[in-house]
Every structure is written in C-alpha cells, then in structure tokens.
Coordinates of C-alpha atoms (C1' of nucleotides) and ligand atoms in Angstrom, one line a residue:
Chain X
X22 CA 6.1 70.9 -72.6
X23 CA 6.9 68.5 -75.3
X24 CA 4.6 64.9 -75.6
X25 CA 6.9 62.2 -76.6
X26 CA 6.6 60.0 -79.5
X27 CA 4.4 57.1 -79.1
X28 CA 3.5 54.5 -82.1
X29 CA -0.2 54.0 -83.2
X30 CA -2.2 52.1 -81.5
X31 CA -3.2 48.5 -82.3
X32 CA -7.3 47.7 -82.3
X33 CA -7.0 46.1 -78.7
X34 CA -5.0 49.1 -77.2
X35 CA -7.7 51.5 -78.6
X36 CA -10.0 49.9 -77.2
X37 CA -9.0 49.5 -73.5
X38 CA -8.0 53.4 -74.2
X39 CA -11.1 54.2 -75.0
X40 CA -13.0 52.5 -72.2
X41 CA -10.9 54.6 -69.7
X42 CA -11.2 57.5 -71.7
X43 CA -14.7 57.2 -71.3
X44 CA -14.8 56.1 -67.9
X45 CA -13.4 59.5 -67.0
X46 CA -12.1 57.3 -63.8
X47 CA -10.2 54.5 -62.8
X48 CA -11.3 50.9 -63.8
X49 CA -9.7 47.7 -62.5
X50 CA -8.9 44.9 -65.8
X51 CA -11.7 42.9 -65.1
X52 CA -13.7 45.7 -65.2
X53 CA -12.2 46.9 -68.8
X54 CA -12.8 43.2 -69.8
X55 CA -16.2 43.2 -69.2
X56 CA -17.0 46.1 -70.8
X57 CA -14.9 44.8 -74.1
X58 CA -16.6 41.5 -73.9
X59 CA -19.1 42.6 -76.6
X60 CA -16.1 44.2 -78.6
X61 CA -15.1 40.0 -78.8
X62 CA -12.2 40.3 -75.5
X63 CA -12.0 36.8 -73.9
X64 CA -9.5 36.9 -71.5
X65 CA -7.5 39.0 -69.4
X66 CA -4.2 38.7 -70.7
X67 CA -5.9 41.1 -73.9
X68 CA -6.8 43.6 -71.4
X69 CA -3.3 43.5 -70.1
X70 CA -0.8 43.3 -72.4
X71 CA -2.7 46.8 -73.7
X72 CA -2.1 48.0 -70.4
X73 CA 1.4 47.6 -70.7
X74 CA 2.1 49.3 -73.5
X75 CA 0.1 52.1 -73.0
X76 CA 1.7 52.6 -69.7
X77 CA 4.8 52.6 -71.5
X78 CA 3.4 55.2 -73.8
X79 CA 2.6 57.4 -70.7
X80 CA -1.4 57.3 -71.8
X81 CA -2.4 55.4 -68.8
X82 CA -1.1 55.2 -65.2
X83 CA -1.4 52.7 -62.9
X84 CA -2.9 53.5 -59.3
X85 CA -1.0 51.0 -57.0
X86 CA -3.3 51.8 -54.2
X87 CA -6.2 50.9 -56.4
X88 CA -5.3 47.9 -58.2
X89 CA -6.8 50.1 -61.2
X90 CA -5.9 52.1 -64.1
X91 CA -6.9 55.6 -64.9
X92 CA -6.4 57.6 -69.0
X93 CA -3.8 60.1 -68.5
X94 CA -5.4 63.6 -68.0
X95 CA -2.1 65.6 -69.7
X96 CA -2.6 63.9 -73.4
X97 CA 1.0 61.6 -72.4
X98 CA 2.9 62.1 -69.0
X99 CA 6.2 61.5 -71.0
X100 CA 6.8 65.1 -71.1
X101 CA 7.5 66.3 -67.7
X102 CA 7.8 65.0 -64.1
X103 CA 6.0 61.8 -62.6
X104 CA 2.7 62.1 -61.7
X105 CA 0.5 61.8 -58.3
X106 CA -3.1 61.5 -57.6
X107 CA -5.6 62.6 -54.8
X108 CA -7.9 59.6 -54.4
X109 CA -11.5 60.4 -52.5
X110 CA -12.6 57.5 -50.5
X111 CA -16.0 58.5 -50.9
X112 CA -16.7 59.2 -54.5
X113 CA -13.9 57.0 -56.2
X114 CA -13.2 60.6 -57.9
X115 CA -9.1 60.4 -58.8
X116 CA -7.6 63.9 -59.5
X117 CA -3.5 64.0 -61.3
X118 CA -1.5 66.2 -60.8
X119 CA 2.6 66.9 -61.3
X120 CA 4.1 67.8 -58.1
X121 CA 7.6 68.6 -60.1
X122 CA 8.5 70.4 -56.5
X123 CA 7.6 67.7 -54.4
X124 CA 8.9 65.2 -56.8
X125 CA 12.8 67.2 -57.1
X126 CA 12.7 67.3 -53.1
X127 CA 12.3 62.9 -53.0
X128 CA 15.2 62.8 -55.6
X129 CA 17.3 64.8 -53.9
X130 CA 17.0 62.5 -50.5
X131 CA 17.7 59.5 -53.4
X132 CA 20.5 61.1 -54.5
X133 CA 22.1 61.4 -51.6
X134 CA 21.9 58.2 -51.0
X135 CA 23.3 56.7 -54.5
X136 CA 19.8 55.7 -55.5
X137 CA 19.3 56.2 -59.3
X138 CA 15.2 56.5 -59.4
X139 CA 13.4 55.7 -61.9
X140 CA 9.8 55.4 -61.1
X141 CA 7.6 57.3 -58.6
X142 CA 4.1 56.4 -57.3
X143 CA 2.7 58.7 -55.2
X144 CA -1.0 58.6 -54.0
X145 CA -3.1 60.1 -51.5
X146 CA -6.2 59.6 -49.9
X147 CA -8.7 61.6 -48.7
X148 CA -12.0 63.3 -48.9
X149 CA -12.6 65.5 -51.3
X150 CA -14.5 68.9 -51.4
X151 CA -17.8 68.2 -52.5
X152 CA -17.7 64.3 -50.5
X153 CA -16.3 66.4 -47.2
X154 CA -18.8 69.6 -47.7
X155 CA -21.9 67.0 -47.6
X156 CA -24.0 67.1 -44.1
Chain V
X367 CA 10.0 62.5 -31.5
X368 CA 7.4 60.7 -29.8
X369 CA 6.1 57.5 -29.9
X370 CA 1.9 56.4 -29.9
X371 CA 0.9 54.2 -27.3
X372 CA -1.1 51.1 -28.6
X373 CA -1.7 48.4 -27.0
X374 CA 0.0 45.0 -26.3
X375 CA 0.1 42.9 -29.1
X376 CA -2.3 39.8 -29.2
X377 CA 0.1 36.5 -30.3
X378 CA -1.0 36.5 -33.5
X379 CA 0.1 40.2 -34.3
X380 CA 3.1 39.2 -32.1
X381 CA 4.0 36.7 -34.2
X382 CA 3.2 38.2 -37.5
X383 CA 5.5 41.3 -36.3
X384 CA 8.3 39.1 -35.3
X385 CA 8.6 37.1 -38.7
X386 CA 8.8 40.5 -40.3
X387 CA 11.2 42.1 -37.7
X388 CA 13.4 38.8 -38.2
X389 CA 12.8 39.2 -42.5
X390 CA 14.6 42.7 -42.0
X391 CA 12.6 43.3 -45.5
X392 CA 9.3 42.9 -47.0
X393 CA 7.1 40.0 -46.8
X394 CA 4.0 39.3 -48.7
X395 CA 1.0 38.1 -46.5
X396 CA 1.3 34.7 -48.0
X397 CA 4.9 34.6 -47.2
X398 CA 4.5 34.9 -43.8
X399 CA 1.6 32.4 -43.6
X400 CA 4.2 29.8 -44.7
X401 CA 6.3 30.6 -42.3
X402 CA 3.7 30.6 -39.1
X403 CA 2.5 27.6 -40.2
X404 CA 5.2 25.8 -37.7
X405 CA 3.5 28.0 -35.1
X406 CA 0.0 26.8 -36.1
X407 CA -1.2 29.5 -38.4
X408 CA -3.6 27.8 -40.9
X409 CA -5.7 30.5 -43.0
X410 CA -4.6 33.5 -44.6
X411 CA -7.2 35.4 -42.5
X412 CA -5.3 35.4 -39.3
X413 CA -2.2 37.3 -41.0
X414 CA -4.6 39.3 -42.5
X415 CA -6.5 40.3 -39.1
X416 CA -2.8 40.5 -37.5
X417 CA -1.5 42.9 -40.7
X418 CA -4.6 45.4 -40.1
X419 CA -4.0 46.2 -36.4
X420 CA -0.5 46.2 -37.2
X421 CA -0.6 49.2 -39.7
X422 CA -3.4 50.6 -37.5
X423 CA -0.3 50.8 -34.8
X424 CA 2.0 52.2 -37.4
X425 CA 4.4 49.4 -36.2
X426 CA 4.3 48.0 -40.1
X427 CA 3.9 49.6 -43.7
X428 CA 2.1 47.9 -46.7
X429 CA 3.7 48.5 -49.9
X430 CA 1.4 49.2 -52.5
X431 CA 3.5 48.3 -55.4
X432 CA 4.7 45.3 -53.9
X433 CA 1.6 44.0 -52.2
X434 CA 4.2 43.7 -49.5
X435 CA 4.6 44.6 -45.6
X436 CA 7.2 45.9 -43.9
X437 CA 8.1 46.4 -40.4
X438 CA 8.5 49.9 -39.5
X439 CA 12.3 51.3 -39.5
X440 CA 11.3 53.9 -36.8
X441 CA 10.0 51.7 -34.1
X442 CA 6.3 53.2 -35.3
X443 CA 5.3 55.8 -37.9
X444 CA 2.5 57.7 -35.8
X445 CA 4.6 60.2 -34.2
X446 CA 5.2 61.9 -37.0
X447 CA 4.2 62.7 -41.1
X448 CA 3.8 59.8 -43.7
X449 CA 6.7 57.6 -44.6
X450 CA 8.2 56.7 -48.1
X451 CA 10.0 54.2 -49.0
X452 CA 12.8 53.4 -51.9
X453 CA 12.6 49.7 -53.4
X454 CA 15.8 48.8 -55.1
X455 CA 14.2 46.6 -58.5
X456 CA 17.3 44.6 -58.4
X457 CA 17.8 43.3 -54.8
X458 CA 14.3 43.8 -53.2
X459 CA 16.1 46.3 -50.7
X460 CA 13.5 48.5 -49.1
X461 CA 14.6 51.8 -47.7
X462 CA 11.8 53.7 -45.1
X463 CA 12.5 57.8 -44.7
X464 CA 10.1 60.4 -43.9
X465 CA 10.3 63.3 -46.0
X466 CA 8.2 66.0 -44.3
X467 CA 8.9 68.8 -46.6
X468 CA 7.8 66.7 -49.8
X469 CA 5.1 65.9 -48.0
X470 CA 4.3 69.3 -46.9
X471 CA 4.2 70.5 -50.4
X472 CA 1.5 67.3 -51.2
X473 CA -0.8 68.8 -48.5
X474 CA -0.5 72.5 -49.7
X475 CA -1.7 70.9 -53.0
X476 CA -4.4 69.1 -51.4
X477 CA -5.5 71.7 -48.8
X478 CA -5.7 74.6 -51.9
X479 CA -8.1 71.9 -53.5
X480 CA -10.1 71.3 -50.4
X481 CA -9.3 67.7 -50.5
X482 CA -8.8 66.1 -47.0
X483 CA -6.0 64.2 -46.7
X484 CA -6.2 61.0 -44.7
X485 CA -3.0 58.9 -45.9
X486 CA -0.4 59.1 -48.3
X487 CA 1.7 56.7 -50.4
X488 CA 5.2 57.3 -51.8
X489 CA 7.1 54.6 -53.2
X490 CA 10.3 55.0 -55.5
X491 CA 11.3 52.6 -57.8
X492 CA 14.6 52.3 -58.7
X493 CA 18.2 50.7 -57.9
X494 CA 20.3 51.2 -54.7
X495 CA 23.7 52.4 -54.7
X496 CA 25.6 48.9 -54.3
X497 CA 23.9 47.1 -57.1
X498 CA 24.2 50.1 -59.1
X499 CA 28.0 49.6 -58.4
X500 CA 28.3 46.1 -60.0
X501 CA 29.7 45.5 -63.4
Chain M
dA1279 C1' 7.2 35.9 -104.9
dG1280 C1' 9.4 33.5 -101.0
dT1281 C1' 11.5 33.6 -96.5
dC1282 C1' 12.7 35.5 -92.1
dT1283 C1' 11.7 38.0 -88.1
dA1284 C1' 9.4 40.6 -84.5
dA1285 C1' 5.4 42.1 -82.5
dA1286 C1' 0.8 41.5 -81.5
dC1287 C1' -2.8 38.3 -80.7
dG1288 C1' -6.0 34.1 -78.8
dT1289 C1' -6.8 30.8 -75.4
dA1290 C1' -6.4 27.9 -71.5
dA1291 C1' -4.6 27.0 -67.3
dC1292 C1' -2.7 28.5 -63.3
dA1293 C1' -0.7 31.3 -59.4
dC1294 C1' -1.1 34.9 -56.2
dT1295 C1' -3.7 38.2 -53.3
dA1296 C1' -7.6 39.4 -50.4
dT1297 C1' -12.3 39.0 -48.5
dT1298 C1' -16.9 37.0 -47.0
dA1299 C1' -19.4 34.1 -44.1
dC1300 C1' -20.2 31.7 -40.1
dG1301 C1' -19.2 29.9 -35.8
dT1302 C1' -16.3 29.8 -31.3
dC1303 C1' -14.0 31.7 -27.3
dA1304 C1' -12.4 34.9 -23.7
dA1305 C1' -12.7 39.3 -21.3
dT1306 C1' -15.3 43.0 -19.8
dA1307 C1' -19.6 45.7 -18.6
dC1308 C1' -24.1 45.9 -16.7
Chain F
dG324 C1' -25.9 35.8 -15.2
dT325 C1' -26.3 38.0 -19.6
dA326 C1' -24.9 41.1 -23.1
dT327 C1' -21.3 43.2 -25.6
dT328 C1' -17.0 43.3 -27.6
dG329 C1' -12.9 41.9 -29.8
dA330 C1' -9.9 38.3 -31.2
dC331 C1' -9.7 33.9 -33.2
dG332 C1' -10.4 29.3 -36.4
dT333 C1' -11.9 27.5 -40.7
dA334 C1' -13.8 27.0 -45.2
dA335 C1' -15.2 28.9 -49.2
dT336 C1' -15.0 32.3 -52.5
dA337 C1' -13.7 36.5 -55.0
dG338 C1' -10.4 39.4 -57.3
dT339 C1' -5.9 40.3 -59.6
dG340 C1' -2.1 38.9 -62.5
dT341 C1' 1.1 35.5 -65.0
dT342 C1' 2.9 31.4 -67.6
dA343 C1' 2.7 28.6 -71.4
dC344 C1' 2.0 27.7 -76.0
dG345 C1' 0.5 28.2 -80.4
dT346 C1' -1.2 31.4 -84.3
dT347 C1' -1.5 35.6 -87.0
dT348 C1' 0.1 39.9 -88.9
dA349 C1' 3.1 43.2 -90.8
dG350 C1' 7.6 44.5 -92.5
dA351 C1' 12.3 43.7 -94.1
dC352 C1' 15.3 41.3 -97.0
dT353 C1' 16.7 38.2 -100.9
Ligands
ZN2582 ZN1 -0.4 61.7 -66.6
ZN2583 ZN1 -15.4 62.6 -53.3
ZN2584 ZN1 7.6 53.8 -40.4
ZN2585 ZN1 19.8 46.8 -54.7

DNA sequence: AGTCTAAACGTAACACTATTACGTCAATAC
DNA sequence: GTATTGACGTAATAGTGTTACGTTTAGACT
C-alpha cells in the first residue's frame, strides 16, 4: 500500500487535524470551532477551508450521514479503494473500513452503464456489539 | 418482488409525493415548500412531517450528500435490500439500483463485527454517460 | 531589492437545512 | 363523554455551509 504525497500542513489545518485526531470520533465544524476558539479560530469559514484540503489530502473523510468529519484511521485513504463506515446509533462510535470487494462490485454496475465514478460514500447504521450486547 | 403495504397517504404526504413524482429527480425540502406554497403549504415543518412518513414507506429516498429526496424508482424500496444511487456532478441526474450482492458483502463485514445493521447509504458521485459524451 | 503571483488567511454577512415548542383538530377507543 | 392518538398549523430557533471582500504570506522572477 503506497500513501500518496500530500504537502505540509499550514497552522490552521494542524489544528483542525489535531482536534479530530484527538477526538478519536467524528465532530461536526461547529464543534471543531469551538474547541479552536482558545487556539484564536473566529469563524467557520477557518474550520472549513481546513477541511477541504485535508479531505483532499485523504486525512479526513466526511460522513454525509452525519454532517461530521472523522481523522482517517489508515494514515491517508489515497492509497487504495474508497472507504465506508459502520455508524452505531447508540454510542456515536464510527468504525472505517475498505470494502475493495464491495466497492469493485458498484463499479462494475457503473460501468455498465457509461458512468465514470469518481467518489463513493458508503455508510451504515447500526448497533454495535458492545451498544447491542447491553441488557 | 413484493411490495409493503402502508397506508393511504394523508394530503400533505400526497402532495409532497406528487411534486417529487412530477420533479422526476431530487428535490431539496425547501424546494418543494416553494412549490406547495400555491397549495397552501406555509412552514418547512409540514414537508418535513410529510418527508419522514414518506421514507418510513420506502416510497422516497433522502440523499445524504445532496440533502436531497427522491421518489422511489421502484414504486417502494421495502420489498427488498437497500438502494444506491448514482448522481451525475454535472447534470444532477440521479440513478436508483439495488445492488444486493455489494450489499451482501457490507453485511458479512458487519455481521463478523457484531455490528447490527439497521440502514445503509451508498451514493456514487460521478458523471453519467451522455454528459461524459460532450465535447 | 523590487515586483508579481498564488495560496492561505481574517472577518462579516448571508443562505440554506432542520428542529423545538406549543397549540389545534379529527378520528378512534374506552 | 372523555381519553388517546396522530396529523396538522405556525412561529421561533438551532445547526450547517457559502459568498464576498480585503489582507497577509511565501515563493518565483527580474
Ligand atoms: Zn480513510
Ligand atoms: Zn455503540
Ligand atoms: Zn427505492
Ligand atoms: Zn449527467
């Protein structure tokens, strides 16, 4: 597995990095601009614009489902197949994982149809084990 | 195939349904508020109420990534597994299929991880074969 | 150095999406 | 009749994301 390339990153897209880094979760903007308030953030449009890029570096995915954002668990998704998540309704917990099966089986049926694909969301909700295990 | 009962639409949903039917695409919640609006629809809250029971009857689909709903291509999704859907970036066309065996392969991943799956959300981003075509 | 350019940044205002809160009304159940 | 339920109407508010405009920073090139 190779990790692509990505230029260093400015003050601002450390910062929102780190923050979901160390949220080991997702986190709306708002909520990343709250915590970087003391770090001297003002306004959303800072929070965003980091987003973008580091979406663009494959460092941070974006969980349509959630209106949230969530650090890469693979170090960069560049390097191989989209991504998809298991979202527990319970505990907010969000597991990724690369479905490269799954994922070839989709771009065959676009394929088929003339559809060059460029972008895959795929999210699924649930209960996870330890939420569905409890009483 | 067959199709879940539900039962008869209210004329609110009946109206929400039929602007979406008529759009032949997605429509954002605000969208079709404008258009009700000849048919006395005031608040955002009655599409809103309409929307839910409609998903709840699998007769539409809310797109995640669009913040979008769409009226079901198969006349209602219950009868059989998730849908996905293929949004061409470039003309907003929205294509709904159902690809069980993708899907399958999803909940092998899940059920391996005990996670209980309850819903699931594929949407491909990409462009369709006729605007790939042009120029 | 001086100039040019591109990318990132700061700030304010705004637009779009969705929900909470509270009261009303009609249909059904007891 | 009264209670329960579900749908409805309206207003206010909360949450998410973008546009607009000007400034700063870092390199590239004379
Ligand atoms: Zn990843
Ligand atoms: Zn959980
Ligand atoms: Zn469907
Ligand atoms: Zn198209």
């Amino acid at each position: 597995m190779t990790v692509h390339a990505h230029p260093e990153l400015t003050k601002n897209q450390s910062l929102v990095f780190g923050s979901l880094s160390d949220a080991g979760g997702p986190l709306t903007a708002y909520a990343i601009l709250d915590i970087l308030r003391e770090n001297g953030f003002r306004a959303p449009l800072q929070v965003y614009r980091a987003l973008d890029k580091l979406v663009e570096y494959g460092l941070v995915h974006r969980l349509e489902s959630l209106n949230a954002f969530v650090a890469c668990s693979h170090k960069g998704c560049s390097g191989h197949g989209s991504a998809a998540f298991a979202i527990c309704e319970k505990c907010g917990e969000v597991s990724e994982f690369t479905p490269d099966d799954a994922i070839q089986l989709l771009k065959d049926w676009t394929d088929g149809k003339g559809f060059r694909l460029s972008r895959t969301t795929i999210e699924l909700r649930g209960i996870c084990r330890s939420c569905g295990a409890e009483t």
